[in-house]
PDB file of C-alpha atoms in Angstrom:
ATOM      1  CA  MET A   1     -31.967 -15.330  95.591  1.00 80.00           C
ATOM      2  CA  LEU A   2     -34.697 -16.584  98.329  1.00 89.00           C
ATOM      3  CA  LEU A   3     -38.243 -16.290  99.199  1.00 93.00           C
ATOM      4  CA  PHE A   4     -38.551 -14.732 102.955  1.00 95.00           C
ATOM      5  CA  CYS A   5     -42.225 -14.370 103.735  1.00 95.00           C
ATOM      6  CA  ASP A   6     -43.904 -12.338 106.378  1.00 95.00           C
ATOM      7  CA  ILE A   7     -47.237 -11.282 106.925  1.00 90.00           C
ATOM      8  CA  ARG A   8     -46.006  -7.566 108.171  1.00 85.00           C
ATOM      9  CA  ASP A   9     -44.136  -5.719 105.619  1.00 86.00           C
ATOM     10  CA  PRO A  10     -41.276  -4.025 107.389  1.00 85.00           C
ATOM     11  CA  LEU A  11     -41.552  -1.554 104.602  1.00 84.00           C
ATOM     12  CA  LYS A  12     -43.752   0.528 106.832  1.00 79.00           C
ATOM     13  CA  LEU A  13     -45.304   0.685 110.427  1.00 78.00           C
ATOM     14  CA  SER A  14     -48.728   0.329 110.485  1.00 75.00           C
ATOM     15  CA  PRO A  15     -50.956   0.596 113.531  1.00 73.00           C
ATOM     16  CA  VAL A  16     -52.053  -2.650 114.302  1.00 66.00           C
ATOM     17  CA  SER A  17     -55.631  -3.570 114.805  1.00 67.00           C
ATOM     18  CA  PHE A  18     -57.287  -5.492 117.939  1.00 84.00           C
ATOM     19  CA  ASN A  19     -55.154  -9.113 118.345  1.00 90.00           C
ATOM     20  CA  THR A  20     -56.842 -11.668 120.130  1.00 91.00           C
ATOM     21  CA  ASP A  21     -54.726 -15.522 121.285  1.00 92.00           C
ATOM     22  CA  LYS A  22     -57.172 -16.883 118.195  1.00 93.00           C
ATOM     23  CA  TYR A  23     -55.976 -15.084 115.917  1.00 94.00           C
ATOM     24  CA  LEU A  24     -53.623 -11.603 113.890  1.00 91.00           C
ATOM     25  CA  SER A  25     -54.967  -8.622 112.692  1.00 90.00           C
ATOM     26  CA  VAL A  26     -53.176  -7.858 109.604  1.00 88.00           C
ATOM     27  CA  GLU A  27     -53.608  -5.094 107.106  1.00 83.00           C
ATOM     28  CA  SER A  28     -53.311  -5.901 103.661  1.00 82.00           C
ATOM     29  CA  HIS A  29     -54.464  -4.417 100.740  1.00 81.00           C
ATOM     30  CA  GLY A  30     -58.193  -5.737 100.989  1.00 83.00           C
ATOM     31  CA  GLY A  31     -58.634  -3.623 104.197  1.00 84.00           C
ATOM     32  CA  VAL A  32     -57.920  -5.962 107.681  1.00 86.00           C
ATOM     33  CA  ARG A  33     -57.535  -9.660 107.459  1.00 88.00           C
ATOM     34  CA  GLN A  34     -57.348 -11.522 110.019  1.00 92.00           C
ATOM     35  CA  VAL A  35     -54.539 -14.524 109.972  1.00 94.00           C
ATOM     36  CA  THR A  36     -55.230 -17.596 112.262  1.00 96.00           C
ATOM     37  CA  PRO A  37     -52.740 -20.247 113.336  1.00 96.00           C
ATOM     38  CA  ALA A  38     -54.912 -21.901 110.563  1.00 96.00           C
ATOM     39  CA  LEU A  39     -54.167 -19.571 107.963  1.00 96.00           C
ATOM     40  CA  TRP A  40     -50.701 -18.814 107.868  1.00 96.00           C
ATOM     41  CA  THR A  41     -50.055 -22.766 107.088  1.00 97.00           C
ATOM     42  CA  GLU A  42     -52.367 -22.446 104.599  1.00 96.00           C
ATOM     43  CA  ALA A  43     -49.896 -19.561 103.158  1.00 94.00           C
ATOM     44  CA  LEU A  44     -47.222 -21.304 103.501  1.00 96.00           C
ATOM     45  CA  ASN A  45     -48.166 -24.394 102.420  1.00 95.00           C
ATOM     46  CA  VAL A  46     -48.987 -22.378  98.868  1.00 95.00           C
ATOM     47  CA  TYR A  47     -45.699 -20.181  98.627  1.00 94.00           C
ATOM     48  CA  ARG A  48     -43.633 -22.659  99.843  1.00 96.00           C
ATOM     49  CA  PRO A  49     -41.195 -20.300 100.624  1.00 97.00           C
ATOM     50  CA  ASP A  50     -36.691 -20.679 101.665  1.00 97.00           C
ATOM     51  CA  LEU A  51     -38.141 -19.231 104.885  1.00 98.00           C
ATOM     52  CA  VAL A  52     -40.405 -18.066 106.683  1.00 98.00           C
ATOM     53  CA  ALA A  53     -41.697 -15.495 109.659  1.00 98.00           C
ATOM     54  CA  ALA A  54     -43.309 -16.833 112.825  1.00 98.00           C
ATOM     55  CA  MET A  55     -46.755 -15.371 113.450  1.00 97.00           C
ATOM     56  CA  ALA A  56     -46.057 -12.432 116.492  1.00 96.00           C
ATOM     57  CA  ASP A  57     -48.430 -10.256 118.370  1.00 94.00           C
ATOM     58  CA  THR A  58     -46.237  -6.865 117.365  1.00 92.00           C
ATOM     59  CA  VAL A  59     -46.617  -3.821 119.689  1.00 92.00           C
ATOM     60  CA  THR A  60     -46.640   0.210 117.722  1.00 88.00           C
ATOM     61  CA  ASP A  61     -48.760   2.070 120.705  1.00 88.00           C
ATOM     62  CA  LEU A  62     -45.454   3.634 121.591  1.00 86.00           C
ATOM     63  CA  GLU A  63     -47.415   4.114 125.212  1.00 88.00           C
ATOM     64  CA  ALA A  64     -48.027   0.725 125.696  1.00 91.00           C
ATOM     65  CA  LYS A  65     -48.437  -0.545 129.319  1.00 95.00           C
ATOM     66  CA  ASN A  66     -46.348  -3.247 130.299  1.00 96.00           C
ATOM     67  CA  LYS A  67     -48.996  -6.128 130.675  1.00 97.00           C
ATOM     68  CA  ARG A  68     -49.687  -5.005 127.234  1.00 96.00           C
ATOM     69  CA  ILE A  69     -47.085  -6.394 126.110  1.00 96.00           C
ATOM     70  CA  ILE A  70     -46.284  -8.509 128.148  1.00 98.00           C
ATOM     71  CA  ARG A  71     -49.657 -10.671 127.015  1.00 97.00           C
ATOM     72  CA  SER A  72     -47.636 -10.006 123.083  1.00 96.00           C
ATOM     73  CA  VAL A  73     -45.065 -11.671 124.158  1.00 98.00           C
ATOM     74  CA  ASP A  74     -46.548 -14.410 125.503  1.00 98.00           C
ATOM     75  CA  ARG A  75     -49.214 -14.501 122.817  1.00 97.00           C
ATOM     76  CA  SER A  76     -46.334 -15.020 120.387  1.00 97.00           C
ATOM     77  CA  LEU A  77     -44.382 -17.766 122.046  1.00 98.00           C
ATOM     78  CA  ARG A  78     -47.341 -19.986 122.069  1.00 98.00           C
ATOM     79  CA  TRP A  79     -47.519 -19.147 118.375  1.00 98.00           C
ATOM     80  CA  LEU A  80     -44.302 -19.532 117.155  1.00 98.00           C
ATOM     81  CA  ASP A  81     -44.441 -23.773 118.855  1.00 98.00           C
ATOM     82  CA  GLU A  82     -47.137 -23.929 116.748  1.00 97.00           C
ATOM     83  CA  ASN A  83     -46.266 -22.316 113.652  1.00 98.00           C
ATOM     84  CA  LEU A  84     -43.071 -23.729 114.548  1.00 98.00           C
ATOM     85  CA  ALA A  85     -44.260 -27.280 114.369  1.00 97.00           C
ATOM     86  CA  LYS A  86     -46.075 -26.693 110.795  1.00 97.00           C
ATOM     87  CA  ALA A  87     -42.555 -25.988 109.590  1.00 97.00           C
ATOM     88  CA  LYS A  88     -41.259 -28.415 110.624  1.00 97.00           C
ATOM     89  CA  GLU A  89     -43.882 -30.700 108.899  1.00 96.00           C
ATOM     90  CA  LEU A  90     -42.748 -28.069 105.202  1.00 96.00           C
ATOM     91  CA  ASP A  91     -38.828 -28.820 106.003  1.00 97.00           C
ATOM     92  CA  ILE A  92     -39.362 -24.305 105.502  1.00 98.00           C
ATOM     93  CA  PRO A  93     -36.452 -22.142 108.407  1.00 98.00           C
ATOM     94  CA  LEU A  94     -38.538 -21.156 110.430  1.00 98.00           C
ATOM     95  CA  PHE A  95     -37.535 -17.532 111.540  1.00 99.00           C
ATOM     96  CA  ALA A  96     -39.162 -16.175 115.088  1.00 98.00           C
ATOM     97  CA  HIS A  97     -39.563 -13.203 115.669  1.00 98.00           C
ATOM     98  CA  VAL A  98     -38.067 -11.456 119.704  1.00 98.00           C
ATOM     99  CA  LEU A  99     -40.913  -9.524 121.090  1.00 96.00           C
ATOM    100  CA  GLY A 100     -40.548  -7.102 124.134  1.00 97.00           C
ATOM    101  CA  HIS A 101     -40.949  -3.205 122.209  1.00 96.00           C
ATOM    102  CA  THR A 102     -39.958  -0.839 124.639  1.00 96.00           C
ATOM    103  CA  SER A 103     -39.291  -3.172 127.593  1.00 97.00           C
ATOM    104  CA  THR A 104     -35.550  -4.037 128.557  1.00 97.00           C
ATOM    105  CA  GLU A 105     -36.673  -6.867 130.540  1.00 98.00           C
ATOM    106  CA  GLU A 106     -39.486  -8.392 128.328  1.00 98.00           C
ATOM    107  CA  ARG A 107     -37.246  -7.866 125.105  1.00 98.00           C
ATOM    108  CA  ALA A 108     -34.669 -10.007 127.852  1.00 98.00           C
ATOM    109  CA  ARG A 109     -36.946 -12.315 128.624  1.00 98.00           C
ATOM    110  CA  SER A 110     -38.316 -13.244 124.878  1.00 98.00           C
ATOM    111  CA  ALA A 111     -35.238 -13.625 123.749  1.00 98.00           C
ATOM    112  CA  LYS A 112     -33.827 -16.088 126.424  1.00 98.00           C
ATOM    113  CA  GLU A 113     -37.536 -18.506 125.937  1.00 98.00           C
ATOM    114  CA  THR A 114     -37.498 -18.140 122.054  1.00 98.00           C
ATOM    115  CA  ALA A 115     -34.048 -19.264 122.110  1.00 98.00           C
ATOM    116  CA  GLN A 116     -35.149 -21.996 123.110  1.00 98.00           C
ATOM    117  CA  ARG A 117     -36.460 -23.389 120.164  1.00 98.00           C
ATOM    118  CA  ASP A 118     -35.390 -25.301 117.250  1.00 98.00           C
ATOM    119  CA  VAL A 119     -36.004 -22.219 115.018  1.00 98.00           C
ATOM    120  CA  GLN A 120     -33.219 -20.921 112.257  1.00 98.00           C
ATOM    121  CA  GLY A 121     -33.203 -17.145 113.068  1.00 98.00           C
ATOM    122  CA  PHE A 122     -35.030 -14.554 114.818  1.00 99.00           C
ATOM    123  CA  VAL A 123     -36.265 -10.835 113.491  1.00 98.00           C
ATOM    124  CA  VAL A 124     -36.497  -7.850 115.900  1.00 98.00           C
ATOM    125  CA  ASN A 125     -38.225  -5.410 115.489  1.00 94.00           C
ATOM    126  CA  VAL A 126     -37.723  -1.982 116.424  1.00 94.00           C
ATOM    127  CA  LEU A 127     -39.770  -0.120 113.116  1.00 91.00           C
ATOM    128  CA  GLY A 128     -41.510   3.461 114.834  1.00 88.00           C
ATOM    129  CA  LEU A 129     -38.852   3.049 117.479  1.00 92.00           C
ATOM    130  CA  SER A 130     -36.804   6.263 119.511  1.00 89.00           C
ATOM    131  CA  HIS A 131     -33.212   6.801 117.801  1.00 88.00           C
ATOM    132  CA  ASP A 132     -32.352   7.273 121.120  1.00 91.00           C
ATOM    133  CA  GLN A 133     -33.552   3.931 122.838  1.00 93.00           C
ATOM    134  CA  ILE A 134     -33.217   1.542 119.938  1.00 95.00           C
ATOM    135  CA  PRO A 135     -29.231   1.194 120.660  1.00 95.00           C
ATOM    136  CA  THR A 136     -30.188  -0.109 124.191  1.00 96.00           C
ATOM    137  CA  LEU A 137     -33.629  -2.252 123.239  1.00 97.00           C
ATOM    138  CA  ILE A 138     -31.658  -3.620 120.560  1.00 97.00           C
ATOM    139  CA  ARG A 139     -28.800  -5.651 123.084  1.00 97.00           C
ATOM    140  CA  ALA A 140     -31.402  -6.273 125.664  1.00 97.00           C
ATOM    141  CA  THR A 141     -32.648  -9.014 122.848  1.00 98.00           C
ATOM    142  CA  VAL A 142     -28.698  -9.516 120.755  1.00 98.00           C
ATOM    143  CA  ASP A 143     -27.256 -10.718 123.788  1.00 98.00           C
ATOM    144  CA  ASN A 144     -29.757 -13.079 125.284  1.00 98.00           C
ATOM    145  CA  LEU A 145     -29.806 -14.756 121.690  1.00 98.00           C
ATOM    146  CA  PRO A 146     -27.096 -17.012 120.048  1.00 97.00           C
ATOM    147  CA  GLN A 147     -23.803 -15.865 117.944  1.00 95.00           C
ATOM    148  CA  ASP A 148     -24.181 -18.924 115.527  1.00 97.00           C
ATOM    149  CA  LYS A 149     -27.868 -18.177 114.350  1.00 98.00           C
ATOM    150  CA  PRO A 150     -28.708 -14.736 112.293  1.00 98.00           C
ATOM    151  CA  ARG A 151     -30.484 -12.149 113.220  1.00 98.00           C
ATOM    152  CA  LEU A 152     -32.844 -10.125 111.321  1.00 98.00           C
ATOM    153  CA  ALA A 153     -33.886  -6.651 111.601  1.00 97.00           C
ATOM    154  CA  TYR A 154     -36.244  -4.625 110.920  1.00 95.00           C
ATOM    155  CA  GLY A 155     -36.648  -0.761 111.311  1.00 93.00           C
ATOM    156  CA  LEU A 156     -33.007  -0.594 110.826  1.00 95.00           C
ATOM    157  CA  ALA A 157     -33.076   0.609 107.072  1.00 91.00           C
ATOM    158  CA  THR A 158     -31.408   3.476 106.346  1.00 94.00           C
ATOM    159  CA  PRO A 159     -27.496   3.710 105.944  1.00 96.00           C
ATOM    160  CA  GLU A 160     -26.492   4.912 109.532  1.00 96.00           C
ATOM    161  CA  LYS A 161     -29.180   2.672 111.303  1.00 96.00           C
ATOM    162  CA  ILE A 162     -27.811  -0.503 108.775  1.00 97.00           C
ATOM    163  CA  LEU A 163     -24.005   0.317 110.436  1.00 97.00           C
ATOM    164  CA  GLU A 164     -25.263   0.971 114.076  1.00 96.00           C
ATOM    165  CA  GLY A 165     -27.258  -2.162 114.496  1.00 97.00           C
ATOM    166  CA  ILE A 166     -24.032  -4.206 112.491  1.00 98.00           C
ATOM    167  CA  SER A 167     -22.321  -2.804 116.176  1.00 97.00           C
ATOM    168  CA  ASN A 168     -24.694  -3.819 117.984  1.00 96.00           C
ATOM    169  CA  GLY A 169     -24.910  -7.882 117.288  1.00 97.00           C
ATOM    170  CA  ILE A 170     -27.543  -7.760 113.849  1.00 98.00           C
ATOM    171  CA  ASP A 171     -26.515  -9.579 110.676  1.00 97.00           C
ATOM    172  CA  LEU A 172     -29.674  -9.156 108.203  1.00 97.00           C
ATOM    173  CA  PHE A 173     -31.423  -6.265 107.164  1.00 96.00           C
ATOM    174  CA  ASP A 174     -34.045  -4.754 105.351  1.00 93.00           C
ATOM    175  CA  GLY A 175     -33.957  -3.651 102.130  1.00 92.00           C
ATOM    176  CA  SER A 176     -36.566  -1.344 102.538  1.00 93.00           C
ATOM    177  CA  TYR A 177     -34.592   2.467 101.204  1.00 95.00           C
ATOM    178  CA  ALA A 178     -33.389   1.083  98.703  1.00 96.00           C
ATOM    179  CA  TYR A 179     -37.313   1.657  98.309  1.00 95.00           C
ATOM    180  CA  LYS A 180     -38.230   4.750  99.423  1.00 94.00           C
ATOM    181  CA  ALA A 181     -35.311   6.229  97.356  1.00 96.00           C
ATOM    182  CA  THR A 182     -36.984   5.696  94.272  1.00 96.00           C
ATOM    183  CA  GLN A 183     -40.037   6.764  94.969  1.00 95.00           C
ATOM    184  CA  LYS A 184     -39.111  10.069  95.999  1.00 95.00           C
ATOM    185  CA  GLY A 185     -36.788  10.400  93.020  1.00 96.00           C
ATOM    186  CA  ARG A 186     -33.607   9.573  94.728  1.00 97.00           C
ATOM    187  CA  ALA A 187     -30.117   7.354  93.491  1.00 98.00           C
ATOM    188  CA  ILE A 188     -28.327   6.389  96.041  1.00 98.00           C
ATOM    189  CA  VAL A 189     -24.907   7.643  95.255  1.00 96.00           C
ATOM    190  CA  PHE A 190     -23.483   7.058  98.774  1.00 96.00           C
ATOM    191  CA  LYS A 191     -19.928   4.409  99.106  1.00 95.00           C
ATOM    192  CA  PHE A 192     -17.983   3.052 101.599  1.00 96.00           C
ATOM    193  CA  GLY A 193     -14.567   1.615 103.012  1.00 94.00           C
ATOM    194  CA  LYS A 194     -13.111   0.946 100.533  1.00 89.00           C
ATOM    195  CA  GLU A 195     -14.408   2.976  97.968  1.00 84.00           C
ATOM    196  CA  LEU A 196     -14.954   5.838  99.480  1.00 84.00           C
ATOM    197  CA  LYS A 197     -12.568   8.011  98.119  1.00 70.00           C
ATOM    198  CA  GLU A 198     -10.759  10.600 100.554  1.00 60.00           C
ATOM    199  CA  THR A 199     -12.203  13.630 100.189  1.00 54.00           C
ATOM    200  CA  GLU A 200     -11.740  17.030 102.533  1.00 47.00           C
ATOM    201  CA  GLU A 201     -15.919  17.448 101.194  1.00 63.00           C
ATOM    202  CA  ALA A 202     -18.132  17.128 104.552  1.00 66.00           C
ATOM    203  CA  ALA A 203     -21.571  16.288 104.802  1.00 75.00           C
ATOM    204  CA  ALA A 204     -20.789  15.117 101.294  1.00 89.00           C
ATOM    205  CA  ALA A 205     -25.407  14.013 100.374  1.00 92.00           C
ATOM    206  CA  LYS A 206     -26.005  10.242  99.448  1.00 95.00           C
ATOM    207  CA  THR A 207     -28.556  10.250  97.504  1.00 96.00           C
ATOM    208  CA  LEU A 208     -29.592  12.775  94.054  1.00 97.00           C
ATOM    209  CA  ASN A 209     -32.803  14.601  93.551  1.00 97.00           C
ATOM    210  CA  LEU A 210     -32.993  13.598  89.542  1.00 97.00           C
ATOM    211  CA  TRP A 211     -36.471  15.709  90.442  1.00 96.00           C
ATOM    212  CA  ASP A 212     -34.372  18.796  90.123  1.00 95.00           C
ATOM    213  CA  PRO A 213     -34.410  20.764  86.709  1.00 95.00           C
ATOM    214  CA  ASN A 214     -30.438  20.961  87.016  1.00 95.00           C
ATOM    215  CA  PHE A 215     -30.101  17.630  86.295  1.00 96.00           C
ATOM    216  CA  ALA A 216     -32.322  17.884  83.289  1.00 95.00           C
ATOM    217  CA  HIS A 217     -29.667  19.230  81.191  1.00 96.00           C
ATOM    218  CA  ASP A 218     -26.946  16.586  82.449  1.00 97.00           C
ATOM    219  CA  PHE A 219     -26.294  13.781  80.437  1.00 97.00           C
ATOM    220  CA  ASP A 220     -23.365  11.694  82.214  1.00 97.00           C
ATOM    221  CA  PRO A 221     -24.688   8.690  84.111  1.00 97.00           C
ATOM    222  CA  ILE A 222     -25.494   8.539  87.392  1.00 98.00           C
ATOM    223  CA  ASP A 223     -22.939   7.390  88.681  1.00 96.00           C
ATOM    224  CA  ALA A 224     -19.973   6.646  86.372  1.00 94.00           C
ATOM    225  CA  SER A 225     -18.441   3.545  88.636  1.00 94.00           C
ATOM    226  CA  CYS A 226     -21.555   1.669  88.522  1.00 96.00           C
ATOM    227  CA  GLY A 227     -21.772  -1.192  86.861  1.00 96.00           C
ATOM    228  CA  CYS A 228     -25.472  -1.597  86.956  1.00 97.00           C
ATOM    229  CA  ASN A 229     -28.550  -1.051  84.006  1.00 96.00           C
ATOM    230  CA  ALA A 230     -29.716   2.755  85.044  1.00 97.00           C
ATOM    231  CA  CYS A 231     -25.843   3.760  84.284  1.00 98.00           C
ATOM    232  CA  SER A 232     -24.885   2.224  81.539  1.00 96.00           C
ATOM    233  CA  ARG A 233     -25.339   4.400  77.783  1.00 91.00           C
ATOM    234  CA  PRO A 234     -27.399   5.762  76.431  1.00 94.00           C
ATOM    235  CA  HIS A 235     -29.368   6.350  79.968  1.00 97.00           C
ATOM    236  CA  THR A 236     -27.857   9.139  81.679  1.00 97.00           C
ATOM    237  CA  LYS A 237     -29.737  12.121  84.633  1.00 98.00           C
ATOM    238  CA  ALA A 238     -30.925  13.508  82.034  1.00 97.00           C
ATOM    239  CA  TYR A 239     -32.586  10.798  80.186  1.00 98.00           C
ATOM    240  CA  ILE A 240     -34.375   9.886  83.638  1.00 98.00           C
ATOM    241  CA  HIS A 241     -34.922  13.279  85.417  1.00 97.00           C
ATOM    242  CA  HIS A 242     -37.646  14.056  81.864  1.00 97.00           C
ATOM    243  CA  LEU A 243     -38.766   9.208  82.699  1.00 97.00           C
ATOM    244  CA  LEU A 244     -40.160  11.614  86.065  1.00 96.00           C
ATOM    245  CA  ASN A 245     -41.108  14.395  85.500  1.00 94.00           C
ATOM    246  CA  ALA A 246     -42.723  12.823  82.785  1.00 94.00           C
ATOM    247  CA  HIS A 247     -44.582  10.062  85.416  1.00 94.00           C
ATOM    248  CA  GLU A 248     -43.002   6.996  82.630  1.00 96.00           C
ATOM    249  CA  MET A 249     -42.968   4.486  83.913  1.00 96.00           C
ATOM    250  CA  LEU A 250     -39.576   3.316  83.293  1.00 97.00           C
ATOM    251  CA  GLY A 251     -38.639   6.471  85.455  1.00 97.00           C
ATOM    252  CA  PRO A 252     -38.660   3.909  89.123  1.00 97.00           C
ATOM    253  CA  LEU A 253     -37.963   1.353  87.044  1.00 98.00           C
ATOM    254  CA  LEU A 254     -34.373   2.414  86.029  1.00 98.00           C
ATOM    255  CA  LEU A 255     -34.128   4.164  89.752  1.00 98.00           C
ATOM    256  CA  MET A 256     -34.919   1.335  91.479  1.00 98.00           C
ATOM    257  CA  SER A 257     -32.866  -1.016  89.696  1.00 98.00           C
ATOM    258  CA  HIS A 258     -30.254   1.469  90.176  1.00 98.00           C
ATOM    259  CA  ASN A 259     -30.350   1.507  94.199  1.00 98.00           C
ATOM    260  CA  ILE A 260     -31.168  -2.037  95.011  1.00 98.00           C
ATOM    261  CA  TYR A 261     -27.291  -1.959  92.778  1.00 98.00           C
ATOM    262  CA  GLN A 262     -25.968   0.706  94.992  1.00 98.00           C
ATOM    263  CA  LEU A 263     -27.635  -0.208  98.405  1.00 97.00           C
ATOM    264  CA  ASP A 264     -26.147  -4.535  97.134  1.00 97.00           C
ATOM    265  CA  GLN A 265     -22.472  -3.136  96.374  1.00 97.00           C
ATOM    266  CA  PHE A 266     -22.307  -0.800 100.161  1.00 97.00           C
ATOM    267  CA  MET A 267     -23.272  -4.134 101.609  1.00 97.00           C
ATOM    268  CA  ALA A 268     -20.139  -5.890 100.035  1.00 97.00           C
ATOM    269  CA  ALA A 269     -17.601  -2.650 101.030  1.00 97.00           C
ATOM    270  CA  ILE A 270     -18.914  -3.776 104.929  1.00 98.00           C
ATOM    271  CA  ARG A 271     -18.276  -6.857 105.332  1.00 98.00           C
ATOM    272  CA  ASP A 272     -16.090  -6.369 103.287  1.00 97.00           C
ATOM    273  CA  SER A 273     -14.707  -4.161 106.011  1.00 97.00           C
ATOM    274  CA  ILE A 274     -15.513  -6.306 108.523  1.00 97.00           C
ATOM    275  CA  GLU A 275     -13.420  -9.604 107.589  1.00 97.00           C
ATOM    276  CA  SER A 276     -10.404  -6.388 107.596  1.00 96.00           C
ATOM    277  CA  ASN A 277     -11.088  -4.777 110.903  1.00 97.00           C
ATOM    278  CA  ARG A 278     -11.205  -1.923 110.113  1.00 97.00           C
ATOM    279  CA  PHE A 279     -15.370  -1.746 110.612  1.00 98.00           C
ATOM    280  CA  GLU A 280     -15.363   0.663 113.354  1.00 97.00           C
ATOM    281  CA  GLN A 281     -12.956   3.225 111.395  1.00 96.00           C
ATOM    282  CA  ASP A 282     -14.978   2.540 107.782  1.00 96.00           C
ATOM    283  CA  LYS A 283     -18.372   3.276 110.118  1.00 97.00           C
ATOM    284  CA  GLU A 284     -16.356   6.335 111.604  1.00 95.00           C
ATOM    285  CA  THR A 285     -15.149   7.874 107.970  1.00 95.00           C
ATOM    286  CA  PHE A 286     -18.548   7.550 106.810  1.00 95.00           C
ATOM    287  CA  MET A 287     -20.053   9.135 109.392  1.00 94.00           C
ATOM    288  CA  GLN A 288     -18.171  12.264 109.219  1.00 92.00           C
ATOM    289  CA  HIS A 289     -17.692  12.303 105.186  1.00 92.00           C
ATOM    290  CA  PHE A 290     -21.757  12.357 104.824  1.00 92.00           C
ATOM    291  CA  SER A 291     -24.895  14.299 105.353  1.00 87.00           C
ATOM    292  CA  HIS A 292     -27.851  12.324 107.866  1.00 86.00           C
ATOM    293  CA  ALA A 293     -30.506  14.159 107.461  1.00 83.00           C
ATOM    294  CA  ILE A 294     -33.875  12.906 106.380  1.00 80.00           C
ATOM    295  CA  GLU A 295     -34.543  13.322 102.919  1.00 79.00           C
ATOM    296  CA  SER A 296     -37.255  15.226 101.259  1.00 77.00           C
ATOM    297  CA  ASP A 297     -39.189  14.403  98.766  1.00 75.00           C
ATOM    298  CA  GLY A 298     -38.117  15.491  95.346  1.00 66.00           C
ATOM    299  CA  MET A 299     -41.302  15.531  93.606  1.00 67.00           C
ATOM    300  CA  LYS A 300     -42.998  17.416  96.482  1.00 63.00           C
ATOM    301  CA  GLY A 301     -43.782  21.054  95.364  1.00 55.00           C
ATOM    302  CA  HIS A 302     -41.807  20.246  91.890  1.00 54.00           C
ATOM    303  CA  VAL A 303     -43.752  22.067  89.284  1.00 52.00           C
ATOM    304  CA  ASP A 304     -44.467  18.908  86.742  1.00 48.00           C
ATOM    305  CA  GLU A 305     -44.061  20.105  83.721  1.00 44.00           C
ATOM    306  CA  VAL A 306     -45.725  17.637  80.178  1.00 44.00           C
ATOM    307  CA  ASP A 307     -44.352  18.936  77.296  1.00 41.00           C
ATOM    308  CA  SER A 308     -47.170  18.132  75.296  1.00 39.00           C
ATOM    309  CA  GLU A 309     -45.792  18.948  71.736  1.00 40.00           C
ATOM    310  CA  SER A 310     -43.861  15.367  71.546  1.00 37.00           C
ATOM    311  CA  LEU A 311     -47.641  14.078  72.038  1.00 36.00           C
ATOM    312  CA  GLY A 312     -48.624  16.701  68.019  1.00 42.00           C
ATOM    313  CA  VAL A 313     -50.192  19.093  70.552  1.00 41.00           C
ATOM    314  CA  PRO A 314     -49.625  22.615  70.913  1.00 45.00           C
ATOM    315  CA  LEU A 315     -49.502  23.141  74.240  1.00 41.00           C
ATOM    316  CA  LYS A 316     -48.146  22.423  77.882  1.00 46.00           C
ATOM    317  CA  LYS A 317     -49.859  22.278  81.031  1.00 47.00           C
ATOM    318  CA  LYS A 318     -47.969  22.813  84.456  1.00 47.00           C
ATOM    319  CA  ARG A 319     -49.756  21.099  87.811  1.00 44.00           C
ATOM    320  CA  THR A 320     -47.578  21.434  90.990  1.00 44.00           C
ATOM    321  CA  ILE A 321     -47.876  18.307  93.624  1.00 44.00           C
ATOM    322  CA  LEU A 322     -48.350  19.147  96.814  1.00 39.00           C
TER     323      LEU A 322
END
């Protein structure tokens, strides 16, 4: 396992406060912090991660003018040079953000300039951008990067986007899909490649909503073929459903362990598919087999029944989670 550090969280798109040539505004638990190259270096000294991402003036405004996009590329290149020198002093591999936002011209320029630096990898950020724009913007970036260094993408977290990203030259992805599924009370059940059994069923669900009352008496594991702890006895769908209803910490913990395991298996199946020259065929099979509708939050609108008799109090409370 490797520790990769970045100032921004790829889990969500946060509006960026005002940035200057001297500092980068970053949202934190304590409010907005102004991160300077000196503070970035100080954090690097403390954490000593296996990999680190350089500072980047990421644009989040979808209506940003070209002048703002150009300024973000220029500013990030200056920070990159400063960060790279410090990372080399500490012998920590550095990934550089490739900027350009919605401009294919600026993405190409940023990629060409960044590729001239002695970095160990690249971050391609398409978080929050239109689905129709993403393939073109990725190609504008990747086509100008060396093939012998890894490309990490932010904003391609769902299974469908991961597969599309691979087709467009992306190597690494953030694992936020597992976390988001867990937060919704959903368990990953999709398969890929050899693991996806032939069936006539179409538009199958990629996840199970364990908030669903239908699982209250389902004493089977989430996935009998899964090797994670949550799918081993005595854990069952009914048990995890109960834990979610009772707001027990163990519920999300078991779900998260399962979802991380399944996402890891998904990536392993993709690697096997690529090595066997079946990737595009397996990708097409996956897209035809599973539903690609947005998965709702199982908790919202759920009538939460707490059986307090188990606590020695003969009373039941109901509330609806909005």
